Each structure stands twice: as structure tokens, then as C-alpha cells.
CSV table of C-alpha atoms and ligand atoms in Angstrom, one decimal:
chain,number,residue,atom,x,y,z
F,8,UNK,CA,359.4,-14.0,182.9
F,9,UNK,CA,359.5,-16.1,186.1
F,10,UNK,CA,361.7,-19.2,185.9
F,11,UNK,CA,359.4,-22.0,186.6
F,12,UNK,CA,359.5,-25.8,185.7
F,13,UNK,CA,358.9,-25.0,182.0
F,14,UNK,CA,361.7,-22.5,181.7
F,15,UNK,CA,363.9,-25.1,183.5
F,16,UNK,CA,363.0,-27.6,180.9
F,17,UNK,CA,363.7,-25.3,178.2
F,18,UNK,CA,367.3,-24.5,179.6
F,19,UNK,CA,368.0,-28.4,179.7
F,20,UNK,CA,366.5,-28.7,176.2
F,21,UNK,CA,368.8,-26.1,174.8
F,22,UNK,CA,371.7,-27.6,176.3
F,23,UNK,CA,371.2,-31.0,175.2
F,24,UNK,CA,370.0,-32.4,178.6
F,25,UNK,CA,366.4,-33.4,178.0
F,26,UNK,CA,365.3,-36.8,177.1
F,27,UNK,CA,361.7,-37.5,175.9
F,28,UNK,CA,359.8,-40.6,176.2
F,29,UNK,CA,357.0,-41.0,173.7
F,30,UNK,CA,355.9,-44.4,174.1
F,31,UNK,CA,353.4,-45.1,177.0
F,32,UNK,CA,354.6,-46.2,180.1
F,33,UNK,CA,352.8,-47.7,183.2
F,34,UNK,CA,353.4,-45.6,186.3
F,35,UNK,CA,353.7,-48.8,188.4
F,36,UNK,CA,357.2,-50.0,188.2
F,37,UNK,CA,357.9,-49.4,184.3
F,38,UNK,CA,357.9,-45.5,184.5
F,39,UNK,CA,360.5,-45.9,187.7
F,40,UNK,CA,362.5,-48.4,185.7
F,41,UNK,CA,362.9,-46.1,183.0
F,42,UNK,CA,364.0,-43.4,185.4
F,43,UNK,CA,366.6,-45.6,187.0
F,44,UNK,CA,367.9,-46.5,183.7
F,45,UNK,CA,368.4,-43.0,182.6
F,46,UNK,CA,369.5,-41.8,186.0
F,47,UNK,CA,373.0,-41.5,185.2
F,48,UNK,CA,372.6,-39.7,182.0
F,49,UNK,CA,372.7,-36.1,183.6
F,50,UNK,CA,369.5,-35.5,181.5
F,51,UNK,CA,366.0,-34.5,182.8
F,52,UNK,CA,363.5,-37.2,181.4
F,53,UNK,CA,359.8,-36.1,180.2
F,54,UNK,CA,357.4,-39.1,179.9
F,55,UNK,CA,354.7,-37.9,177.2
F,56,UNK,CA,352.0,-40.8,177.9
F,57,UNK,CA,351.4,-42.3,181.2
F,58,UNK,CA,349.0,-45.1,181.5
F,59,UNK,CA,345.7,-43.9,183.4
F,60,UNK,CA,346.6,-40.2,183.2
F,61,UNK,CA,346.3,-37.2,180.9
F,62,UNK,CA,349.4,-35.6,182.8
F,63,UNK,CA,353.0,-35.8,181.5
F,64,UNK,CA,355.6,-36.8,184.2
F,65,UNK,CA,359.1,-35.2,184.6
F,66,UNK,CA,362.3,-36.4,186.5
F,67,UNK,CA,365.5,-36.0,187.2
F,68,UNK,CA,365.9,-32.1,187.1
F,69,UNK,CA,369.0,-32.0,189.6
F,70,UNK,CA,370.4,-35.4,189.1
F,71,UNK,CA,374.2,-34.3,188.3
F,72,UNK,CA,376.6,-31.4,189.3
F,73,UNK,CA,376.4,-30.1,185.5
F,74,UNK,CA,372.8,-29.7,185.8
F,75,UNK,CA,373.2,-27.8,188.8
F,76,UNK,CA,375.8,-25.7,187.5
F,77,UNK,CA,373.4,-24.9,184.5
F,78,UNK,CA,370.9,-23.7,187.1
F,79,UNK,CA,373.0,-21.8,189.3
F,80,UNK,CA,375.0,-20.2,186.1
F,81,UNK,CA,378.2,-21.1,187.3
F,82,UNK,CA,381.1,-24.1,186.9
F,83,UNK,CA,380.0,-27.5,188.5
F,84,UNK,CA,382.7,-26.9,191.5
F,85,UNK,CA,381.5,-23.3,192.2
F,86,UNK,CA,377.9,-24.4,192.8
F,87,UNK,CA,378.3,-24.4,196.7
F,88,UNK,CA,379.9,-21.0,196.5
F,89,UNK,CA,377.0,-19.7,194.6
F,90,UNK,CA,374.7,-21.7,197.3
F,91,UNK,CA,376.4,-20.1,200.2
F,92,UNK,CA,376.4,-16.4,198.6
F,93,UNK,CA,372.7,-16.5,197.8
F,94,UNK,CA,371.6,-18.3,201.1
F,95,UNK,CA,373.4,-15.4,202.9
F,96,UNK,CA,371.1,-13.1,201.0
F,97,UNK,CA,367.4,-14.1,201.4
F,98,UNK,CA,364.9,-12.2,199.4
F,99,UNK,CA,361.2,-12.0,200.3
F,100,UNK,CA,358.7,-13.6,197.9
F,101,UNK,CA,355.9,-11.6,196.4
F,102,UNK,CA,352.2,-12.1,196.3
F,103,UNK,CA,350.4,-11.9,192.8
F,104,UNK,CA,346.9,-12.1,192.3
F,105,UNK,CA,346.9,-15.2,189.9
F,106,UNK,CA,348.9,-17.4,187.9
F,107,UNK,CA,349.0,-20.6,185.8
F,108,UNK,CA,348.4,-22.8,189.0
F,109,UNK,CA,344.8,-21.6,189.1
F,110,UNK,CA,344.0,-22.5,185.5
F,111,UNK,CA,341.8,-25.3,186.6
F,112,UNK,CA,340.2,-25.6,190.1
F,113,UNK,CA,338.4,-28.6,191.7
F,114,UNK,CA,337.2,-28.6,195.2
F,115,UNK,CA,334.7,-31.2,197.2
F,116,UNK,CA,333.3,-34.1,195.5
F,117,UNK,CA,335.3,-33.2,192.5
F,118,UNK,CA,338.7,-34.1,193.8
F,119,UNK,CA,340.1,-37.2,192.6
F,120,UNK,CA,343.9,-37.9,193.1
F,121,UNK,CA,343.4,-40.9,190.9
F,122,UNK,CA,343.6,-38.5,187.9
F,123,UNK,CA,347.4,-37.8,188.6
F,124,UNK,CA,350.1,-40.1,187.7
F,125,UNK,CA,350.1,-42.2,190.6
F,126,UNK,CA,353.6,-43.8,190.8
F,127,UNK,CA,354.6,-46.8,192.7
F,128,UNK,CA,358.5,-47.0,192.6
F,129,UNK,CA,359.8,-50.2,194.1
F,130,UNK,CA,358.3,-53.5,194.8
F,131,UNK,CA,357.5,-53.6,198.4
F,132,UNK,CA,356.1,-49.9,198.4
F,133,UNK,CA,352.8,-49.9,199.9
F,134,UNK,CA,351.5,-48.4,196.8
F,135,UNK,CA,351.7,-45.2,194.8
F,136,UNK,CA,353.8,-42.2,196.4
F,137,UNK,CA,353.9,-38.6,195.7
F,138,UNK,CA,357.5,-37.7,196.2
F,139,UNK,CA,358.3,-34.3,194.7
F,140,UNK,CA,355.5,-32.3,196.5
F,141,UNK,CA,356.6,-29.0,198.4
F,142,UNK,CA,354.5,-28.7,201.4
F,143,UNK,CA,353.8,-25.2,202.4
F,144,UNK,CA,352.2,-24.7,206.2
F,145,UNK,CA,352.2,-21.8,208.6
F,146,UNK,CA,353.3,-21.9,212.3
F,147,UNK,CA,349.9,-21.5,214.2
F,148,UNK,CA,351.5,-19.0,216.4
F,149,UNK,CA,353.6,-16.8,214.5
F,150,UNK,CA,352.1,-17.2,211.0
F,151,UNK,CA,355.5,-17.7,209.5
F,152,UNK,CA,355.6,-20.1,206.2
F,153,UNK,CA,357.4,-23.3,206.3
F,154,UNK,CA,358.0,-25.2,203.2
F,155,UNK,CA,359.4,-28.7,203.2
F,156,UNK,CA,359.4,-32.0,201.1
F,157,UNK,CA,357.6,-34.8,202.6
F,158,UNK,CA,356.3,-38.2,200.7
F,159,UNK,CA,353.1,-39.0,200.7
F,160,UNK,CA,351.0,-42.3,200.2
F,161,UNK,CA,348.2,-42.6,198.1
F,162,UNK,CA,345.2,-43.9,200.1
F,163,UNK,CA,342.1,-42.6,197.9
F,164,UNK,CA,340.3,-40.1,196.0
F,165,UNK,CA,341.0,-37.4,198.5
F,166,UNK,CA,343.2,-39.1,201.0
F,167,UNK,CA,347.0,-39.2,201.3
F,168,UNK,CA,349.3,-40.5,204.3
F,169,UNK,CA,352.2,-38.1,204.9
F,170,UNK,CA,355.4,-38.7,206.8
F,171,UNK,CA,356.1,-35.4,208.9
F,172,UNK,CA,357.6,-35.9,212.3
F,173,UNK,CA,359.4,-33.6,214.7
F,174,UNK,CA,362.3,-32.4,215.0
F,175,UNK,CA,361.5,-31.3,211.4
F,176,UNK,CA,359.7,-28.2,211.2
F,177,UNK,CA,356.5,-29.3,209.7
F,178,UNK,CA,356.1,-32.0,212.4
F,179,UNK,CA,356.7,-29.3,215.1
F,180,UNK,CA,354.1,-26.8,213.5
F,181,UNK,CA,351.5,-29.7,213.3
F,182,UNK,CA,352.4,-30.7,217.0
F,183,UNK,CA,351.4,-27.1,217.9
F,184,UNK,CA,348.0,-27.0,216.1
F,185,UNK,CA,347.3,-30.6,217.1
F,186,UNK,CA,347.9,-29.3,220.9
F,187,UNK,CA,345.0,-26.7,220.2
F,188,UNK,CA,342.8,-29.5,218.6
F,189,UNK,CA,343.0,-27.9,215.4
F,190,UNK,CA,343.9,-29.8,212.0
F,191,UNK,CA,346.8,-28.1,210.2
F,192,UNK,CA,346.0,-26.4,206.6
F,193,UNK,CA,348.9,-27.1,204.2
F,194,UNK,CA,349.1,-26.7,200.5
F,195,UNK,CA,351.4,-29.1,198.3
F,196,UNK,CA,352.8,-27.6,195.2
F,197,UNK,CA,354.0,-30.3,192.4
F,198,UNK,CA,356.1,-29.4,189.5
F,199,UNK,CA,358.1,-26.5,190.2
F,200,UNK,CA,361.6,-25.1,189.2
F,201,UNK,CA,364.1,-27.3,191.1
F,202,UNK,CA,365.1,-23.9,193.2
F,203,UNK,CA,361.9,-24.6,195.2
F,204,UNK,CA,362.6,-28.2,196.0
F,205,UNK,CA,366.3,-27.5,196.8
F,206,UNK,CA,364.8,-24.7,199.3
F,207,UNK,CA,362.4,-26.7,200.7
F,208,UNK,CA,364.7,-29.7,201.3
F,209,UNK,CA,367.1,-27.3,203.2
F,210,UNK,CA,367.3,-27.3,207.0
F,211,UNK,CA,367.3,-23.6,208.0
F,212,UNK,CA,366.5,-22.0,211.3
F,213,UNK,CA,363.1,-22.2,212.5
F,214,UNK,CA,360.9,-19.2,211.4
F,215,UNK,CA,362.8,-18.8,208.1
F,216,UNK,CA,360.6,-19.0,205.2
F,217,UNK,CA,362.3,-21.3,202.7
F,218,UNK,CA,360.6,-19.4,199.8
F,219,UNK,CA,362.8,-16.5,200.9
F,220,UNK,CA,365.8,-18.7,200.1
F,221,UNK,CA,364.5,-19.9,196.9
F,222,UNK,CA,363.9,-16.4,195.9
F,223,UNK,CA,367.4,-15.7,196.7
F,224,UNK,CA,368.6,-18.7,194.5
F,225,UNK,CA,366.8,-17.1,191.6
F,226,UNK,CA,367.7,-13.7,192.6
F,227,UNK,CA,364.1,-12.4,192.1
F,228,UNK,CA,360.9,-12.7,194.4
F,229,UNK,CA,359.3,-16.0,193.9
F,230,UNK,CA,355.7,-15.2,192.8
F,231,UNK,CA,353.3,-16.8,195.2
F,232,UNK,CA,349.4,-17.1,195.0
F,233,UNK,CA,346.9,-17.6,197.6
F,234,UNK,CA,345.0,-21.1,197.8
F,235,UNK,CA,341.3,-21.4,197.4
F,236,UNK,CA,340.6,-23.2,200.5
F,237,UNK,CA,343.2,-22.7,203.0
F,238,UNK,CA,345.5,-19.8,204.3
F,239,UNK,CA,348.7,-20.8,202.5
F,240,UNK,CA,350.3,-19.3,199.6
F,241,UNK,CA,352.1,-21.5,196.6
F,242,UNK,CA,354.2,-20.6,193.7
F,243,UNK,CA,352.0,-18.9,191.2
F,244,UNK,CA,353.5,-21.1,188.3
F,245,UNK,CA,353.3,-24.2,189.9
F,246,UNK,CA,352.0,-27.0,187.8
F,247,UNK,CA,349.5,-28.7,190.4
F,248,UNK,CA,348.5,-27.8,193.7
F,249,UNK,CA,346.7,-30.1,196.4
F,250,UNK,CA,345.1,-28.1,199.5
F,251,UNK,CA,343.5,-29.6,202.4
F,252,UNK,CA,344.5,-30.4,205.9
F,253,UNK,CA,346.4,-32.6,208.0
F,254,UNK,CA,344.1,-34.1,210.6
F,255,UNK,CA,344.6,-33.5,214.5
F,256,UNK,CA,344.8,-36.9,216.4
F,257,UNK,CA,344.6,-39.1,213.6
F,258,UNK,CA,347.4,-41.5,212.8
F,259,UNK,CA,347.3,-44.3,210.2
F,260,UNK,CA,349.6,-47.1,208.9
F,261,UNK,CA,352.0,-45.4,206.1
F,262,UNK,CA,354.6,-47.5,204.1
F,263,UNK,CA,356.7,-49.6,203.8
F,264,UNK,CA,358.7,-47.3,201.2
F,265,UNK,CA,361.9,-47.7,199.5
F,266,UNK,CA,363.6,-44.6,201.0
F,267,UNK,CA,366.9,-42.4,200.5
F,268,UNK,CA,369.6,-45.1,201.8
F,269,UNK,CA,367.9,-47.6,199.2
F,270,UNK,CA,366.5,-49.5,202.1
F,271,UNK,CA,362.7,-50.0,203.0
F,272,UNK,CA,361.3,-47.8,205.8
F,273,UNK,CA,359.0,-50.0,207.7
F,274,UNK,CA,355.3,-49.3,208.1
F,275,UNK,CA,354.8,-46.6,210.5
F,276,UNK,CA,351.8,-44.8,212.3
F,277,UNK,CA,351.8,-41.7,210.3
F,278,UNK,CA,349.5,-38.4,209.7
F,279,UNK,CA,346.7,-38.3,207.3
F,280,UNK,CA,346.4,-35.4,204.8
F,281,UNK,CA,342.7,-34.7,203.6
F,282,UNK,CA,342.8,-32.9,200.4
F,283,UNK,CA,340.0,-30.5,199.6
F,284,UNK,CA,341.0,-29.0,196.5
F,285,UNK,CA,343.2,-29.3,193.7
F,286,UNK,CA,344.1,-26.7,191.1
F,287,UNK,CA,346.4,-27.3,187.9
F,288,UNK,CA,347.5,-25.9,184.6
F,289,UNK,CA,345.4,-27.2,181.7
F,290,UNK,CA,348.3,-29.4,180.5
F,291,UNK,CA,350.0,-29.7,183.7
F,292,UNK,CA,353.2,-31.6,184.2
F,293,UNK,CA,353.5,-33.9,187.2
F,294,UNK,CA,356.9,-34.0,188.7
F,295,UNK,CA,358.5,-37.3,190.6
F,296,UNK,CA,361.7,-37.8,192.4
F,297,UNK,CA,363.0,-41.4,193.0
F,298,UNK,CA,364.4,-41.7,196.7
F,299,UNK,CA,367.9,-42.5,196.8
F,300,UNK,CA,368.5,-41.6,193.2
F,301,UNK,CA,370.9,-39.2,192.1
F,302,UNK,CA,368.6,-36.5,192.1
F,303,UNK,CA,367.4,-37.1,195.7
F,304,UNK,CA,370.8,-37.2,197.0
F,305,UNK,CA,372.1,-34.2,195.0
F,306,UNK,CA,369.0,-32.3,196.6
F,307,UNK,CA,369.7,-33.5,200.2
F,308,UNK,CA,373.5,-33.1,199.5
F,309,UNK,CA,373.8,-29.3,198.6
F,310,UNK,CA,372.9,-27.6,202.0
F,311,UNK,CA,375.0,-30.2,204.0
F,312,UNK,CA,378.0,-29.5,201.4
F,313,UNK,CA,377.6,-25.8,202.3
F,314,UNK,CA,378.1,-26.7,206.0
F,315,UNK,CA,381.0,-28.8,205.5
F,316,UNK,CA,382.4,-26.1,203.0
F,317,UNK,CA,382.2,-23.5,205.4
F,318,UNK,CA,383.9,-25.2,208.2
F,319,UNK,CA,386.7,-26.8,206.2
F,320,UNK,CA,387.5,-23.5,204.3
F,321,UNK,CA,388.4,-22.2,207.9
F,322,UNK,CA,391.1,-24.6,208.2
F,323,UNK,CA,392.4,-25.1,204.6
F,324,UNK,CA,392.6,-23.8,200.9
F,325,UNK,CA,389.1,-25.8,199.6
F,326,UNK,CA,388.6,-26.4,196.1
F,327,UNK,CA,385.6,-28.4,196.1
F,328,UNK,CA,383.4,-30.4,198.2
F,329,UNK,CA,381.1,-33.4,197.4
F,330,UNK,CA,378.7,-35.2,199.5
F,331,UNK,CA,377.2,-37.4,196.6
F,332,UNK,CA,376.0,-40.1,196.2
F,333,UNK,CA,375.1,-41.2,199.8
F,334,UNK,CA,375.1,-37.9,201.7
F,335,UNK,CA,377.2,-40.0,204.4
F,336,UNK,CA,380.4,-39.8,202.4
F,337,UNK,CA,382.4,-36.7,201.6
F,338,UNK,CA,385.1,-36.1,199.3
F,339,UNK,CA,387.1,-32.6,199.8
F,340,UNK,CA,389.9,-31.2,197.3
F,341,UNK,CA,392.5,-28.8,198.8
F,342,UNK,CA,395.6,-27.2,197.9
F,343,UNK,CA,397.7,-28.8,200.6
F,344,UNK,CA,400.1,-26.7,202.4
F,345,UNK,CA,401.4,-29.0,205.3
F,346,UNK,CA,401.4,-32.9,205.9
F,347,UNK,CA,398.9,-33.1,208.8
F,348,UNK,CA,396.4,-30.7,207.1
F,349,UNK,CA,394.0,-33.4,205.4
F,350,UNK,CA,393.5,-35.0,208.8
F,351,UNK,CA,392.5,-31.5,210.0
F,352,UNK,CA,390.2,-31.1,207.2
F,353,UNK,CA,388.5,-34.3,207.9
F,354,UNK,CA,388.0,-33.8,211.5
F,355,UNK,CA,386.5,-30.1,210.5
F,356,UNK,CA,384.0,-31.9,208.3
F,357,UNK,CA,383.0,-34.5,210.9
F,358,UNK,CA,382.5,-31.8,213.4
F,359,UNK,CA,380.4,-29.6,210.9
F,360,UNK,CA,378.0,-32.4,209.8
F,361,UNK,CA,377.4,-35.5,212.2
F,362,UNK,CA,375.7,-37.7,209.6
F,363,UNK,CA,379.3,-37.8,207.8
F,364,UNK,CA,380.8,-41.2,208.0
F,365,UNK,CA,383.6,-41.3,205.3
F,366,UNK,CA,385.6,-38.2,204.4
F,367,UNK,CA,388.2,-38.5,201.9
F,368,UNK,CA,390.8,-35.4,201.4
F,369,UNK,CA,392.3,-35.2,197.9
F,370,UNK,CA,394.9,-33.1,196.0
F,371,UNK,CA,393.6,-30.0,193.8
F,372,UNK,CA,394.1,-32.1,190.8
F,373,UNK,CA,391.4,-34.6,191.8
F,374,UNK,CA,387.7,-34.2,190.5
F,375,UNK,CA,385.7,-34.8,193.7
F,376,UNK,CA,382.5,-35.0,191.4
F,377,UNK,CA,383.9,-38.4,189.7
F,378,UNK,CA,383.9,-41.7,192.0
F,379,UNK,CA,386.6,-43.2,189.7
F,380,UNK,CA,388.7,-40.1,190.2
F,381,UNK,CA,388.6,-40.5,194.2
F,382,UNK,CA,389.6,-44.2,193.9
F,383,UNK,CA,392.2,-43.4,191.7
F,384,UNK,CA,393.7,-41.1,194.7
F,385,UNK,CA,392.8,-43.3,197.1
F,386,UNK,CA,394.8,-46.2,195.5
F,387,UNK,CA,397.7,-44.3,194.3
F,388,UNK,CA,398.2,-41.9,197.0
F,389,UNK,CA,396.7,-43.0,200.5
F,390,UNK,CA,398.7,-44.7,203.0
F,391,UNK,CA,396.5,-46.9,205.1
F,392,UNK,CA,399.3,-47.4,207.9
F,393,UNK,CA,399.7,-43.5,208.6
F,394,UNK,CA,396.9,-41.7,206.6
F,395,UNK,CA,393.7,-42.6,208.3
F,396,UNK,CA,391.8,-40.7,211.1
F,397,UNK,CA,389.4,-43.0,213.1
F,398,UNK,CA,386.8,-41.5,215.2
F,399,UNK,CA,385.0,-44.2,217.5
F,400,UNK,CA,381.6,-43.7,219.5
F,401,UNK,CA,380.7,-40.6,217.6
F,402,UNK,CA,377.1,-39.4,216.8
F,403,UNK,CA,376.0,-40.3,213.2
F,404,UNK,CA,372.8,-40.8,211.2
F,405,UNK,CA,370.0,-40.8,214.0
F,406,UNK,CA,368.0,-43.7,212.9
F,407,UNK,CA,370.6,-46.5,213.7
F,408,UNK,CA,369.1,-49.6,215.0
F,409,UNK,CA,372.3,-51.5,214.3
F,410,UNK,CA,374.8,-48.9,215.3
F,411,UNK,CA,376.2,-48.9,211.8
F,412,UNK,CA,376.8,-45.1,211.7
F,413,UNK,CA,378.6,-44.8,215.1
F,414,UNK,CA,382.3,-44.1,213.9
F,415,UNK,CA,384.0,-42.2,211.4
F,416,UNK,CA,386.9,-42.6,209.2
F,417,UNK,CA,388.9,-39.9,207.6
F,418,UNK,CA,391.3,-40.6,204.7
F,419,UNK,CA,394.4,-38.6,203.5
F,420,UNK,CA,394.6,-39.4,199.8
F,421,UNK,CA,397.2,-36.7,199.2
F,422,UNK,CA,400.6,-36.9,197.9
F,423,UNK,CA,403.4,-35.9,200.0
F,424,UNK,CA,404.4,-32.3,199.4
F,425,UNK,CA,408.0,-33.1,199.0
F,426,UNK,CA,407.4,-35.5,196.4
F,427,UNK,CA,405.0,-33.8,194.2
F,428,UNK,CA,407.1,-34.3,190.9
F,429,UNK,CA,406.9,-38.0,191.2
F,430,UNK,CA,403.1,-37.7,192.1
F,431,UNK,CA,402.3,-35.4,189.1
F,432,UNK,CA,399.4,-36.7,187.0
F,433,UNK,CA,400.0,-37.3,183.0
F,434,UNK,CA,397.9,-35.0,181.2
F,435,UNK,CA,396.7,-35.5,177.7
F,436,UNK,CA,396.9,-31.8,176.3
F,437,UNK,CA,393.5,-30.6,175.1
F,438,UNK,CA,391.1,-33.2,177.0
F,439,UNK,CA,389.7,-30.9,179.2
F,440,UNK,CA,388.2,-28.6,176.7
F,441,UNK,CA,387.4,-31.2,173.9
F,442,UNK,CA,383.7,-31.7,173.1
F,443,UNK,CA,383.5,-35.4,171.8
F,444,UNK,CA,380.1,-34.6,169.9
F,445,UNK,CA,382.5,-32.4,167.5
F,446,UNK,CA,383.9,-35.9,166.4
F,447,UNK,CA,381.3,-37.8,165.9
Q,525,FMN,C1,362.4,-36.2,197.8
Q,525,FMN,C2,362.6,-35.9,199.0
Q,525,FMN,C3,361.7,-36.5,200.1
Q,525,FMN,C4,361.5,-36.3,201.5
Q,525,FMN,N1,360.7,-37.0,202.2
Q,525,FMN,C5,360.6,-36.5,203.5
Q,525,FMN,C6,359.8,-37.4,204.3
Q,525,FMN,O1,358.6,-37.9,204.0
Q,525,FMN,N2,359.6,-36.8,205.7
Q,525,FMN,C7,360.5,-36.0,206.2
Q,525,FMN,O2,360.7,-35.6,207.4
Q,525,FMN,N3,361.6,-35.4,205.5
Q,525,FMN,C8,361.8,-35.8,204.0
Q,525,FMN,N4,362.5,-35.1,203.4
Q,525,FMN,C9,363.5,-34.2,204.0
Q,525,FMN,C10,363.0,-32.8,204.3
Q,525,FMN,O3,362.3,-32.3,203.2
Q,525,FMN,C11,364.0,-31.7,204.7
Q,525,FMN,O4,364.5,-32.5,206.1
Q,525,FMN,C12,363.3,-30.2,205.2
Q,525,FMN,O5,364.5,-29.7,205.5
Q,525,FMN,C13,362.4,-30.3,206.2
Q,525,FMN,O6,362.0,-29.2,206.3
Q,525,FMN,P1,361.4,-28.8,207.5
Q,525,FMN,O7,362.3,-28.8,208.7
Q,525,FMN,O8,361.2,-27.3,207.3
Q,525,FMN,O9,360.2,-29.2,207.9
Q,525,FMN,C14,362.6,-35.5,201.9
Q,525,FMN,C15,363.6,-34.8,201.0
Q,525,FMN,C16,363.6,-35.2,199.6
Q,525,FMN,C17,364.6,-34.3,198.7
């Protein structure tokens, strides 16, 4: 059986990691408010009744390291090793003749995006946004598929604004077809297994089909079906598929939108996606992601963690790397071998990933996935007088009008090797294996 969204929900249900909201919620602000309240729970959430739509909504499928560990069938600190191993072994997806994504097909004048749960996330957002659609397109010269995640502003029955600029591959592909005077055919699959979103949000070399990465994640070929009205393929088990064209030579205002740094991106002249057909399962589940949530930042973090992990592993014995919760901060735990090593580790991390601004290096007994633990290490083991690595005028996050991200700080929060006994952490025996539920 192909692992799809429903398989994933069952997996979370069996692991007590699924919340269900039975009461009707308004997709304008109320549903996002509940999502935000549940964000830190480490549980996926299903909304059974959404005002104005017959479709259910799902959120937070990748919102914690434990959830990712469940998906990758490993321990939390090993997710990144699994990631690297699987990305290094891409696998061709497989075309099949049909799938549940085709249960209902509506084309032309029957298309009405308003039937979907159109969610307005933040108070200054320009309106409802689709945030968890994976966009499939083909390079007009090579025919090679590209898959990405792009936000889409609802603008009417069959019209969406879409943010897709170079250097992102989708933007480059559109640029090519626009130069030929042609619209770009795309399809947007909504409601997928998290592996598809994780692969789509990963920056891979141009010309690599992200579905070959998501196939590698699942260790079997992802099954694809052809679209009805455009020459692209989508996951056969997707819940909902939008087909259509991104118009050539057309730009319209899009935004504002509360984006991944928790700031509003301003109104911009962006592309327009005209939807020609919608297909979906009879009882489709619509998926949404709240920008800047732990789910969003985990999805954005993993491929960058892999880059950092690969680089720092060359200079140190690395235990774990974590870029959550902002992807501009990083905590790295190492088994330290010499005193200067943490600064080498921070320098290697900064070189590997230019958006990185703060890098805290901690000992192997610190949990890099726990912000409290990182603060504990900083407060009790770092020395601000000698333990800092400051890099000035370095390239950082590119959209930086206030030059906030142009310097970097590495922090050595490791204990001195020759005083390890004094810095040994106290242990409460049995704590790490205890299940609180057994006592309640
Ligand atoms: C929830 C979410 C929303 C995103 N929205 C956008 C977007 O609107 N525009 C964009 O360029 N990238 C966006 N990204 C990042 C891209 O998906 C990511 O950079 C991807 O690697 C681009 O792929 P491509 O280079 O193959 O086009 C988003 C990522 C996530 C996880």
C-alpha cells in the first residue's frame, strides 16, 4: 500500500499523536487560531467541520522532531542521517493508470475554488491562502519535472495569485516559457504524505525531479497519475489536485502575507495561476500549513540541517544538529576532542549555510531539540569573554533591507575537557525511559 496522507494519519493515531476537532470552525482566523494553540503539542490535527466547505482540514504533520522520527522510522537525533542516506539514493517514481485523486473531476465552468476550505491565516493577510500545495511543472526545454511549495492567494472561482520567482527553479522554468510567449502548465497537489512536501521544499540541483527524492524517502517509487488537462503528473493518492496555467506576461498584486519569519511580506507584483480543472477524492482532506509554525520551519530546516551536518561532520564528531525553530539559528552537539573544536564547528556551519546567523555548539549530553537545554548549556558552560566567534560583513538571508542578517555569532557552550567531572550533569535514574502515561 502506498504511504499517503491517510496512512500517515493512521500512523499518528496509533502513536497518540492525532488531535481531532469535532466542533465547526471558521476558516477565517478561527481555524488558524486553533492550529496555533495546538502547535506545540507535537500532534497532527484534523478539523472535521469547516464552515463553508464539505472538506475536512489537516495540519501539523511535521511539527516536531518526534513526528519526523516516526515518519522516517528512526530516533529523533537520527532523522538527519536517514535524510542524507535516502537523498543520496534517489529512486524513479512510477506512472500508474489511475488513483483516488481522480474520484471526482470537474473542469471548465464547474471549477470553483471556493468549495475548498479557504483559510485566512493572519489579520493583515490579503485574504485566504493555499499554503500546502505542491506545485508540479516541467522544464519546457528538457521536460524534466520540478516540484516546489508556493503560497497561493485566493482571487476568485478559478484564479490564484502565486509567488514563484527566480532563483527558485519554478520561477526559472516559468521565465523560460514566458520568453517563448507561452503560459506554463502546472498542477498543484494538496493533501499528501509529508514526504512529498519535505522533498518539494528541498533545494536540489536543477534538473533533479523532487519526486525521485520523495520516492527515496518512502523507499519505494511514488505512484503518479497524469493530469486531465495539462501535461504533468501528480501523486495518485493526493487528496485534491488543481490543474491549469501560470499566465505569461501577467503580474498582479499579491499579499500582504504573514510569512515564515513571522513578518508580513508586502504587496508584490506576482504571477497569476488560472485553474482549468479540479480533481479530488470523494471525501477529500484539505491540507494547510501555517507559515512560521514549527511545522513550516521543520520542513524548511531538514535539508539545511543535512548541509550543515555533512560539513561539520568533516571537522568534528557530531551527535546532532537542529535548525528549528527559525532556520537562522543552529545548535550542534559534539563529543569534544580539543578546546578549540567548537569554534571550528561553528565556522564550518556558517560556511556550509549562509542564512545561518547564530550557532551554539554544545556537548553530547545536551539535547539540541530542546531550547531549554540549549539555554542551560549557554548559561552554565559558555564563556562570553573567550568563547565567541564573531563574523562581520558576511552574506546572510538575502532579503535583508535593514542589514539585520549580515553578521554571525558562534557560541562555544561546551565544558572544559579537563574539568569534565565538575561539569558532569546530574542524572535522575530511569527518567529517560519513563512513560508518564503509565503513572496517570
Ligand atoms: C509552507 C511553505 C511555503 C512556501 N512558499 C514559497 C513561496 O511562496 N515562494 C517560494 O519561492 N518559495 C516558497 N517556499 C520555499 C520553496 O518551496 C523551496 O525553496 C523550494 O525548494 C523551491 O523549489 P524549486 O527551487 O524547485 O522551485 C515555501 C516552503 C514552504 C515549506
